[in-house]
Amino acid sequence: MKAIDTHVHVNFPNFCDDFSAVRQRWLAAGVDALIHSCVHPGEFSAIQAIAQACPEVFFAVGLHPLEAEAQWTEALGDRIRSLAQSDPKVVAIGETGLDFYKSTARSVQLAAFAGQLEIARSLDRPVIIHCRDAADDMIAVLRDQPCPAGVLHCWGGTPQQALQFVELGFYISFSGTVTFKNAREIQASAQAVPLDRLLVETDCPFLAPVPHRGRRNEPAYVISVLQQVAALRAIDPIALGEQTSANARRLFQLPQPIDPHPVPALALA
Ligand SMILES: [Zn+2]
């Protein structure tokens, strides 16, 4: 089985103690590329160090919508831009987007999102989009400010909304939530999205898929996500792994897999 985990946060403190073992497990599971997402600028150098140490790890730089109120400035935009230009392992801008679930800072979120879309557009990089309780506003923004390409990560909307994003040129990435028993809309979305626009992710350490639900999530578990999506579509999981990997390589312009070297000691402070 081969898979690409298109959304991880393995810099989080709960990977401090056993990072090497976690990495051995994702390599053994057939995960030969990972996209490390970024939430705020305090993480930039730690994520950069992980990508430098692990040939199969690529990353995004950006500001999460829930961090936008406190942290979005033009200077931060410049920092995101220059890091994306200088480090060849930066393959996307993000995660950015809109999260209206509990936030009232809509205008700041919209400004930070527009700023990052503009960076992505000018550098011709895809965006990694976080969208919670904001799909219709998001569709309106993307119609108004077209972006070269991108992915709606950890899909949680309806099949109709998913297809609207597909029509706008976006990929849809499914996480462990697609394995949850009551996730009917997400499962229907996984059946509706065209095969060449499907991606899989763990969003670890959050939202571990069944049968690991309730535990810390890790990249090796992306195989469970893949198996669930394959079952929903009644197709071979190995073929789906190849298809979603090809999709991820196309979207993020990843090189072909390289033989990973042994893990050097990493300080994940
Ligand atoms: Zn994330």
PDB file of C-alpha atoms and ligand atoms in Angstrom:
ATOM      1  CA  MET A   1       0.000   0.000   0.000  1.00  0.00           C
ATOM      2  CA  LYS A   2       1.189   3.513  -0.850  1.00  0.00           C
ATOM      3  CA  ALA A   3      -0.281   6.704   0.499  1.00  0.00           C
ATOM      4  CA  ILE A   4       0.464  10.387   0.937  1.00  0.00           C
ATOM      5  CA  ASP A   5      -0.747  12.024   4.138  1.00  0.00           C
ATOM      6  CA  THR A   6      -1.614  15.528   2.930  1.00  0.00           C
ATOM      7  CA  HIS A   7      -2.142  17.128   6.358  1.00  0.00           C
ATOM      8  CA  VAL A   8      -0.073  16.467   9.482  1.00  0.00           C
ATOM      9  CA  HIS A   9       1.076  18.359  12.577  1.00  0.00           C
ATOM     10  CA  VAL A  10       3.879  16.107  13.846  1.00  0.00           C
ATOM     11  CA  ASN A  11       5.652  19.055  15.504  1.00  0.00           C
ATOM     12  CA  PHE A  12       3.054  19.062  18.287  1.00  0.00           C
ATOM     13  CA  PRO A  13       4.334  18.276  21.806  1.00  0.00           C
ATOM     14  CA  ASN A  14       2.632  14.887  21.896  1.00  0.00           C
ATOM     15  CA  PHE A  15       5.155  13.632  19.303  1.00  0.00           C
ATOM     16  CA  CYS A  16       8.195  14.784  21.304  1.00  0.00           C
ATOM     17  CA  ASP A  17       8.912  11.493  23.012  1.00  0.00           C
ATOM     18  CA  ASP A  18       8.596   9.019  20.165  1.00  0.00           C
ATOM     19  CA  PHE A  19       9.007  10.916  16.899  1.00  0.00           C
ATOM     20  CA  SER A  20      11.440   8.343  15.455  1.00  0.00           C
ATOM     21  CA  ALA A  21       9.097   5.443  16.175  1.00  0.00           C
ATOM     22  CA  VAL A  22       6.159   7.357  14.682  1.00  0.00           C
ATOM     23  CA  ARG A  23       8.220   8.002  11.571  1.00  0.00           C
ATOM     24  CA  GLN A  24       9.280   4.349  11.291  1.00  0.00           C
ATOM     25  CA  ARG A  25       5.607   3.378  11.432  1.00  0.00           C
ATOM     26  CA  TRP A  26       4.552   5.758   8.653  1.00  0.00           C
ATOM     27  CA  LEU A  27       7.392   4.549   6.436  1.00  0.00           C
ATOM     28  CA  ALA A  28       6.521   0.913   7.168  1.00  0.00           C
ATOM     29  CA  ALA A  29       2.857   1.619   6.367  1.00  0.00           C
ATOM     30  CA  GLY A  30       3.823   2.929   2.892  1.00  0.00           C
ATOM     31  CA  VAL A  31       3.371   6.652   3.542  1.00  0.00           C
ATOM     32  CA  ASP A  32       6.091   8.004   1.282  1.00  0.00           C
ATOM     33  CA  ALA A  33       5.266  11.719   1.401  1.00  0.00           C
ATOM     34  CA  LEU A  34       3.642  13.997   3.966  1.00  0.00           C
ATOM     35  CA  ILE A  35       2.548  17.610   3.857  1.00  0.00           C
ATOM     36  CA  HIS A  36       3.170  19.287   7.184  1.00  0.00           C
ATOM     37  CA  SER A  37       0.663  22.041   7.818  1.00  0.00           C
ATOM     38  CA  CYS A  38       1.441  25.200   9.726  1.00  0.00           C
ATOM     39  CA  VAL A  39      -0.796  27.019  12.201  1.00  0.00           C
ATOM     40  CA  HIS A  40       1.201  30.101  13.224  1.00  0.00           C
ATOM     41  CA  PRO A  41       4.669  31.660  12.715  1.00  0.00           C
ATOM     42  CA  GLY A  42       5.996  30.364  16.055  1.00  0.00           C
ATOM     43  CA  GLU A  43       6.149  26.939  14.348  1.00  0.00           C
ATOM     44  CA  PHE A  44       7.999  27.916  11.168  1.00  0.00           C
ATOM     45  CA  SER A  45      11.509  26.916  12.241  1.00  0.00           C
ATOM     46  CA  ALA A  46      10.511  23.649  13.975  1.00  0.00           C
ATOM     47  CA  ILE A  47       8.576  22.486  10.903  1.00  0.00           C
ATOM     48  CA  GLN A  48      11.401  23.578   8.627  1.00  0.00           C
ATOM     49  CA  ALA A  49      13.797  21.452  10.711  1.00  0.00           C
ATOM     50  CA  ILE A  50      11.557  18.381  10.409  1.00  0.00           C
ATOM     51  CA  ALA A  51      11.305  18.831   6.624  1.00  0.00           C
ATOM     52  CA  GLN A  52      15.059  19.220   6.421  1.00  0.00           C
ATOM     53  CA  ALA A  53      15.660  16.035   8.419  1.00  0.00           C
ATOM     54  CA  CYS A  54      13.075  13.883   6.602  1.00  0.00           C
ATOM     55  CA  PRO A  55      13.214  13.810   2.793  1.00  0.00           C
ATOM     56  CA  GLU A  56       9.592  12.660   2.562  1.00  0.00           C
ATOM     57  CA  VAL A  57       8.240  15.625   4.572  1.00  0.00           C
ATOM     58  CA  PHE A  58       7.159  18.770   2.692  1.00  0.00           C
ATOM     59  CA  PHE A  59       5.420  21.709   4.303  1.00  0.00           C
ATOM     60  CA  ALA A  60       3.121  24.667   4.031  1.00  0.00           C
ATOM     61  CA  VAL A  61       3.625  28.108   5.563  1.00  0.00           C
ATOM     62  CA  GLY A  62       0.691  30.186   6.656  1.00  0.00           C
ATOM     63  CA  LEU A  63      -1.613  31.353   9.403  1.00  0.00           C
ATOM     64  CA  HIS A  64      -4.641  29.406  10.654  1.00  0.00           C
ATOM     65  CA  PRO A  65      -7.906  31.421  10.645  1.00  0.00           C
ATOM     66  CA  LEU A  66      -8.282  31.063  14.416  1.00  0.00           C
ATOM     67  CA  GLU A  67      -4.851  32.683  14.859  1.00  0.00           C
ATOM     68  CA  ALA A  68      -5.642  35.496  12.448  1.00  0.00           C
ATOM     69  CA  GLU A  69      -7.166  37.899  14.947  1.00  0.00           C
ATOM     70  CA  ALA A  70      -4.071  37.907  17.146  1.00  0.00           C
ATOM     71  CA  GLN A  71      -1.358  37.504  14.547  1.00  0.00           C
ATOM     72  CA  TRP A  72      -2.200  38.640  11.007  1.00  0.00           C
ATOM     73  CA  THR A  73      -0.082  41.575   9.817  1.00  0.00           C
ATOM     74  CA  GLU A  74       1.387  42.642   6.512  1.00  0.00           C
ATOM     75  CA  ALA A  75       4.853  41.878   7.934  1.00  0.00           C
ATOM     76  CA  LEU A  76       3.762  38.298   8.598  1.00  0.00           C
ATOM     77  CA  GLY A  77       2.548  38.081   5.006  1.00  0.00           C
ATOM     78  CA  ASP A  78       6.024  39.162   3.869  1.00  0.00           C
ATOM     79  CA  ARG A  79       7.601  36.497   6.076  1.00  0.00           C
ATOM     80  CA  ILE A  80       5.340  33.793   4.651  1.00  0.00           C
ATOM     81  CA  ARG A  81       6.160  34.945   1.137  1.00  0.00           C
ATOM     82  CA  SER A  82       9.913  34.989   1.629  1.00  0.00           C
ATOM     83  CA  LEU A  83      10.003  31.582   3.345  1.00  0.00           C
ATOM     84  CA  ALA A  84       7.925  30.091   0.524  1.00  0.00           C
ATOM     85  CA  GLN A  85      10.399  31.538  -1.982  1.00  0.00           C
ATOM     86  CA  SER A  86      13.577  30.514  -0.186  1.00  0.00           C
ATOM     87  CA  ASP A  87      12.878  26.974   1.063  1.00  0.00           C
ATOM     88  CA  PRO A  88      12.323  24.426  -1.729  1.00  0.00           C
ATOM     89  CA  LYS A  89      10.401  22.158   0.668  1.00  0.00           C
ATOM     90  CA  VAL A  90       7.586  24.694   1.008  1.00  0.00           C
ATOM     91  CA  VAL A  91       4.956  23.321  -1.373  1.00  0.00           C
ATOM     92  CA  ALA A  92       1.859  25.288  -0.304  1.00  0.00           C
ATOM     93  CA  ILE A  93       0.507  28.289   1.563  1.00  0.00           C
ATOM     94  CA  GLY A  94      -1.527  27.428   4.653  1.00  0.00           C
ATOM     95  CA  GLU A  95      -3.248  26.409   6.525  1.00  0.00           C
ATOM     96  CA  THR A  96      -5.426  29.409   5.925  1.00  0.00           C
ATOM     97  CA  GLY A  97      -9.173  29.738   5.514  1.00  0.00           C
ATOM     98  CA  LEU A  98     -12.268  30.599   7.517  1.00  0.00           C
ATOM     99  CA  ASP A  99     -13.536  29.157  10.789  1.00  0.00           C
ATOM    100  CA  PHE A 100     -16.822  30.700  11.891  1.00  0.00           C
ATOM    101  CA  TYR A 101     -17.692  27.913  14.346  1.00  0.00           C
ATOM    102  CA  LYS A 102     -17.056  29.974  17.468  1.00  0.00           C
ATOM    103  CA  SER A 103     -15.205  33.005  16.177  1.00  0.00           C
ATOM    104  CA  THR A 104     -16.686  36.433  15.772  1.00  0.00           C
ATOM    105  CA  ALA A 105     -13.524  37.857  14.162  1.00  0.00           C
ATOM    106  CA  ARG A 106     -14.887  37.359  10.661  1.00  0.00           C
ATOM    107  CA  SER A 107     -13.432  40.473   9.065  1.00  0.00           C
ATOM    108  CA  VAL A 108      -9.910  39.734  10.353  1.00  0.00           C
ATOM    109  CA  GLN A 109     -10.181  36.141   9.153  1.00  0.00           C
ATOM    110  CA  LEU A 110     -11.342  37.321   5.740  1.00  0.00           C
ATOM    111  CA  ALA A 111      -8.426  39.788   5.513  1.00  0.00           C
ATOM    112  CA  ALA A 112      -5.843  37.164   6.506  1.00  0.00           C
ATOM    113  CA  PHE A 113      -7.350  34.703   4.034  1.00  0.00           C
ATOM    114  CA  ALA A 114      -7.364  37.240   1.192  1.00  0.00           C
ATOM    115  CA  GLY A 115      -3.748  38.156   1.988  1.00  0.00           C
ATOM    116  CA  GLN A 116      -2.625  34.534   1.848  1.00  0.00           C
ATOM    117  CA  LEU A 117      -4.598  33.841  -1.339  1.00  0.00           C
ATOM    118  CA  GLU A 118      -2.758  36.748  -2.907  1.00  0.00           C
ATOM    119  CA  ILE A 119       0.630  35.261  -1.871  1.00  0.00           C
ATOM    120  CA  ALA A 120      -0.382  31.857  -3.264  1.00  0.00           C
ATOM    121  CA  ARG A 121      -1.502  33.452  -6.509  1.00  0.00           C
ATOM    122  CA  SER A 122       1.653  35.500  -6.987  1.00  0.00           C
ATOM    123  CA  LEU A 123       3.953  32.534  -6.213  1.00  0.00           C
ATOM    124  CA  ASP A 124       1.758  30.050  -8.107  1.00  0.00           C
ATOM    125  CA  ARG A 125       1.457  27.759  -5.067  1.00  0.00           C
ATOM    126  CA  PRO A 126      -1.593  25.808  -3.933  1.00  0.00           C
ATOM    127  CA  VAL A 127      -3.395  26.788  -0.719  1.00  0.00           C
ATOM    128  CA  ILE A 128      -4.333  24.453   2.124  1.00  0.00           C
ATOM    129  CA  ILE A 129      -7.747  25.568   3.263  1.00  0.00           C
ATOM    130  CA  HIS A 130      -9.349  25.072   6.656  1.00  0.00           C
ATOM    131  CA  CYS A 131     -13.082  25.685   6.428  1.00  0.00           C
ATOM    132  CA  ARG A 132     -15.461  25.245   9.338  1.00  0.00           C
ATOM    133  CA  ASP A 133     -19.049  26.510   9.323  1.00  0.00           C
ATOM    134  CA  ALA A 134     -18.077  28.844   6.496  1.00  0.00           C
ATOM    135  CA  ALA A 135     -18.421  26.887   3.231  1.00  0.00           C
ATOM    136  CA  ASP A 136     -20.820  29.288   1.529  1.00  0.00           C
ATOM    137  CA  ASP A 137     -18.752  32.376   2.456  1.00  0.00           C
ATOM    138  CA  MET A 138     -15.642  30.495   1.307  1.00  0.00           C
ATOM    139  CA  ILE A 139     -17.177  29.667  -2.068  1.00  0.00           C
ATOM    140  CA  ALA A 140     -18.093  33.342  -2.492  1.00  0.00           C
ATOM    141  CA  VAL A 141     -14.519  34.458  -1.690  1.00  0.00           C
ATOM    142  CA  LEU A 142     -12.962  31.927  -4.075  1.00  0.00           C
ATOM    143  CA  ARG A 143     -15.341  32.901  -6.891  1.00  0.00           C
ATOM    144  CA  ASP A 144     -14.338  36.513  -6.356  1.00  0.00           C
ATOM    145  CA  GLN A 145     -10.584  35.938  -5.897  1.00  0.00           C
ATOM    146  CA  PRO A 146      -9.669  32.887  -7.942  1.00  0.00           C
ATOM    147  CA  CYS A 147      -6.689  30.969  -6.682  1.00  0.00           C
ATOM    148  CA  PRO A 148      -4.407  28.728  -8.790  1.00  0.00           C
ATOM    149  CA  ALA A 149      -5.183  25.495  -6.904  1.00  0.00           C
ATOM    150  CA  GLY A 150      -5.668  24.087  -3.467  1.00  0.00           C
ATOM    151  CA  VAL A 151      -7.288  21.646  -1.127  1.00  0.00           C
ATOM    152  CA  LEU A 152     -10.172  21.786   1.314  1.00  0.00           C
ATOM    153  CA  HIS A 153      -8.605  19.855   4.166  1.00  0.00           C
ATOM    154  CA  CYS A 154     -10.456  17.653   6.687  1.00  0.00           C
ATOM    155  CA  TRP A 155     -13.659  17.868   4.669  1.00  0.00           C
ATOM    156  CA  GLY A 156     -16.749  18.427   6.831  1.00  0.00           C
ATOM    157  CA  GLY A 157     -19.338  19.886   4.448  1.00  0.00           C
ATOM    158  CA  THR A 158     -22.069  18.476   2.242  1.00  0.00           C
ATOM    159  CA  PRO A 159     -21.551  16.646  -1.081  1.00  0.00           C
ATOM    160  CA  GLN A 160     -23.145  19.631  -2.878  1.00  0.00           C
ATOM    161  CA  GLN A 161     -20.609  22.020  -1.359  1.00  0.00           C
ATOM    162  CA  ALA A 162     -17.742  19.617  -2.129  1.00  0.00           C
ATOM    163  CA  LEU A 163     -18.749  19.590  -5.791  1.00  0.00           C
ATOM    164  CA  GLN A 164     -18.875  23.402  -5.843  1.00  0.00           C
ATOM    165  CA  PHE A 165     -15.238  23.485  -4.679  1.00  0.00           C
ATOM    166  CA  VAL A 166     -14.341  20.840  -7.259  1.00  0.00           C
ATOM    167  CA  GLU A 167     -15.906  23.055  -9.907  1.00  0.00           C
ATOM    168  CA  LEU A 168     -13.692  25.911  -8.716  1.00  0.00           C
ATOM    169  CA  GLY A 169     -10.647  23.678  -9.316  1.00  0.00           C
ATOM    170  CA  PHE A 170     -10.089  22.439  -5.770  1.00  0.00           C
ATOM    171  CA  TYR A 171      -9.221  19.059  -4.315  1.00  0.00           C
ATOM    172  CA  ILE A 172     -11.109  17.614  -1.341  1.00  0.00           C
ATOM    173  CA  SER A 173      -9.171  15.865   1.413  1.00  0.00           C
ATOM    174  CA  PHE A 174     -10.806  13.337   3.738  1.00  0.00           C
ATOM    175  CA  SER A 175      -9.569  12.673   7.261  1.00  0.00           C
ATOM    176  CA  GLY A 176     -10.464  10.205  10.021  1.00  0.00           C
ATOM    177  CA  THR A 177     -13.895  11.804  10.323  1.00  0.00           C
ATOM    178  CA  VAL A 178     -14.962   9.827   7.217  1.00  0.00           C
ATOM    179  CA  THR A 179     -14.634   6.641   9.306  1.00  0.00           C
ATOM    180  CA  PHE A 180     -16.975   7.891  12.052  1.00  0.00           C
ATOM    181  CA  LYS A 181     -20.276   6.055  12.177  1.00  0.00           C
ATOM    182  CA  ASN A 182     -22.579   9.087  12.106  1.00  0.00           C
ATOM    183  CA  ALA A 183     -20.612  11.043   9.471  1.00  0.00           C
ATOM    184  CA  ARG A 184     -23.173  10.487   6.712  1.00  0.00           C
ATOM    185  CA  GLU A 185     -22.619  13.766   4.855  1.00  0.00           C
ATOM    186  CA  ILE A 186     -18.842  13.309   4.841  1.00  0.00           C
ATOM    187  CA  GLN A 187     -19.206   9.735   3.597  1.00  0.00           C
ATOM    188  CA  ALA A 188     -21.599  10.870   0.877  1.00  0.00           C
ATOM    189  CA  SER A 189     -19.035  13.521  -0.091  1.00  0.00           C
ATOM    190  CA  ALA A 190     -16.310  10.844  -0.332  1.00  0.00           C
ATOM    191  CA  GLN A 191     -18.542   9.009  -2.806  1.00  0.00           C
ATOM    192  CA  ALA A 192     -19.350  12.134  -4.827  1.00  0.00           C
ATOM    193  CA  VAL A 193     -15.940  13.773  -5.367  1.00  0.00           C
ATOM    194  CA  PRO A 194     -14.328  12.784  -8.689  1.00  0.00           C
ATOM    195  CA  LEU A 195     -11.453  10.316  -8.219  1.00  0.00           C
ATOM    196  CA  ASP A 196      -8.879  12.694  -9.654  1.00  0.00           C
ATOM    197  CA  ARG A 197      -9.704  15.327  -6.993  1.00  0.00           C
ATOM    198  CA  LEU A 198      -9.594  13.085  -3.919  1.00  0.00           C
ATOM    199  CA  LEU A 199      -6.924  13.330  -1.239  1.00  0.00           C
ATOM    200  CA  VAL A 200      -6.491  11.654   2.146  1.00  0.00           C
ATOM    201  CA  GLU A 201      -4.962  12.958   5.362  1.00  0.00           C
ATOM    202  CA  THR A 202      -4.800  12.314   9.087  1.00  0.00           C
ATOM    203  CA  ASP A 203      -4.724  15.893  10.465  1.00  0.00           C
ATOM    204  CA  CYS A 204      -2.777  14.177  13.263  1.00  0.00           C
ATOM    205  CA  PRO A 205      -2.579  14.387  16.245  1.00  0.00           C
ATOM    206  CA  PHE A 206      -6.348  15.047  16.052  1.00  0.00           C
ATOM    207  CA  LEU A 207      -9.293  12.913  14.899  1.00  0.00           C
ATOM    208  CA  ALA A 208      -7.804   9.422  14.769  1.00  0.00           C
ATOM    209  CA  PRO A 209      -9.756   7.192  12.375  1.00  0.00           C
ATOM    210  CA  VAL A 210     -11.590   4.058  13.451  1.00  0.00           C
ATOM    211  CA  PRO A 211     -10.163   1.625  14.715  1.00  0.00           C
ATOM    212  CA  HIS A 212      -7.756   4.026  16.449  1.00  0.00           C
ATOM    213  CA  ARG A 213     -10.441   6.510  17.477  1.00  0.00           C
ATOM    214  CA  GLY A 214      -9.841   8.194  20.821  1.00  0.00           C
ATOM    215  CA  ARG A 215      -6.064   7.745  20.688  1.00  0.00           C
ATOM    216  CA  ARG A 216      -3.387  10.131  19.462  1.00  0.00           C
ATOM    217  CA  ASN A 217      -3.564  10.141  15.681  1.00  0.00           C
ATOM    218  CA  GLU A 218      -0.408   9.599  13.571  1.00  0.00           C
ATOM    219  CA  PRO A 219       0.430   9.505   9.844  1.00  0.00           C
ATOM    220  CA  ALA A 220       0.482   5.677   9.566  1.00  0.00           C
ATOM    221  CA  TYR A 221      -3.263   5.724  10.283  1.00  0.00           C
ATOM    222  CA  VAL A 222      -3.941   7.419   6.937  1.00  0.00           C
ATOM    223  CA  ILE A 223      -4.220   3.847   5.623  1.00  0.00           C
ATOM    224  CA  SER A 224      -7.465   3.450   7.620  1.00  0.00           C
ATOM    225  CA  VAL A 225      -8.845   6.599   5.967  1.00  0.00           C
ATOM    226  CA  LEU A 226      -7.872   5.233   2.560  1.00  0.00           C
ATOM    227  CA  GLN A 227      -9.515   1.873   3.275  1.00  0.00           C
ATOM    228  CA  GLN A 228     -12.752   3.551   4.350  1.00  0.00           C
ATOM    229  CA  VAL A 229     -12.932   5.782   1.260  1.00  0.00           C
ATOM    230  CA  ALA A 230     -12.166   2.751  -0.941  1.00  0.00           C
ATOM    231  CA  ALA A 231     -14.932   0.749   0.768  1.00  0.00           C
ATOM    232  CA  LEU A 232     -17.425   3.609   0.297  1.00  0.00           C
ATOM    233  CA  ARG A 233     -16.602   3.700  -3.411  1.00  0.00           C
ATOM    234  CA  ALA A 234     -16.320  -0.091  -3.748  1.00  0.00           C
ATOM    235  CA  ILE A 235     -12.816   0.110  -5.231  1.00  0.00           C
ATOM    236  CA  ASP A 236      -9.464  -1.469  -4.433  1.00  0.00           C
ATOM    237  CA  PRO A 237      -7.677   0.421  -1.619  1.00  0.00           C
ATOM    238  CA  ILE A 238      -4.276  -0.128  -3.260  1.00  0.00           C
ATOM    239  CA  ALA A 239      -5.499   1.456  -6.489  1.00  0.00           C
ATOM    240  CA  LEU A 240      -7.047   4.308  -4.497  1.00  0.00           C
ATOM    241  CA  GLY A 241      -3.710   4.804  -2.698  1.00  0.00           C
ATOM    242  CA  GLU A 242      -1.985   5.147  -6.063  1.00  0.00           C
ATOM    243  CA  GLN A 243      -4.662   7.505  -7.380  1.00  0.00           C
ATOM    244  CA  THR A 244      -4.680   9.783  -4.323  1.00  0.00           C
ATOM    245  CA  SER A 245      -0.862   9.796  -4.267  1.00  0.00           C
ATOM    246  CA  ALA A 246      -0.772  10.830  -7.923  1.00  0.00           C
ATOM    247  CA  ASN A 247      -3.320  13.566  -7.121  1.00  0.00           C
ATOM    248  CA  ALA A 248      -1.193  14.855  -4.232  1.00  0.00           C
ATOM    249  CA  ARG A 249       1.992  14.808  -6.347  1.00  0.00           C
ATOM    250  CA  ARG A 250       0.182  16.775  -9.069  1.00  0.00           C
ATOM    251  CA  LEU A 251      -1.334  19.364  -6.712  1.00  0.00           C
ATOM    252  CA  PHE A 252       1.785  19.985  -4.610  1.00  0.00           C
ATOM    253  CA  GLN A 253       4.239  19.338  -7.467  1.00  0.00           C
ATOM    254  CA  LEU A 254       6.111  16.792  -5.375  1.00  0.00           C
ATOM    255  CA  PRO A 255       9.137  14.945  -6.711  1.00  0.00           C
ATOM    256  CA  GLN A 256       8.966  11.157  -7.063  1.00  0.00           C
ATOM    257  CA  PRO A 257       9.593   9.326  -3.778  1.00  0.00           C
ATOM    258  CA  ILE A 258      13.143   9.298  -2.474  1.00  0.00           C
ATOM    259  CA  ASP A 259      14.604   6.607  -0.227  1.00  0.00           C
ATOM    260  CA  PRO A 260      14.374   8.068   3.244  1.00  0.00           C
ATOM    261  CA  HIS A 261      17.606   8.064   5.222  1.00  0.00           C
ATOM    262  CA  PRO A 262      17.763   7.122   8.919  1.00  0.00           C
ATOM    263  CA  VAL A 263      16.166   9.617  11.246  1.00  0.00           C
ATOM    264  CA  PRO A 264      18.673  12.014  12.779  1.00  0.00           C
ATOM    265  CA  ALA A 265      18.156  13.110  16.354  1.00  0.00           C
ATOM    266  CA  LEU A 266      15.542  15.850  16.390  1.00  0.00           C
ATOM    267  CA  ALA A 267      14.770  18.291  19.130  1.00  0.00           C
ATOM    268  CA  LEU A 268      11.057  18.993  18.874  1.00  0.00           C
ATOM    269  CA  ALA A 269      10.877  21.629  21.562  1.00  0.00           C
TER     270      ALA A 269
HETATM  271 ZN    ZN B   1      -4.423  21.336  10.439  1.00  0.00          ZN
END
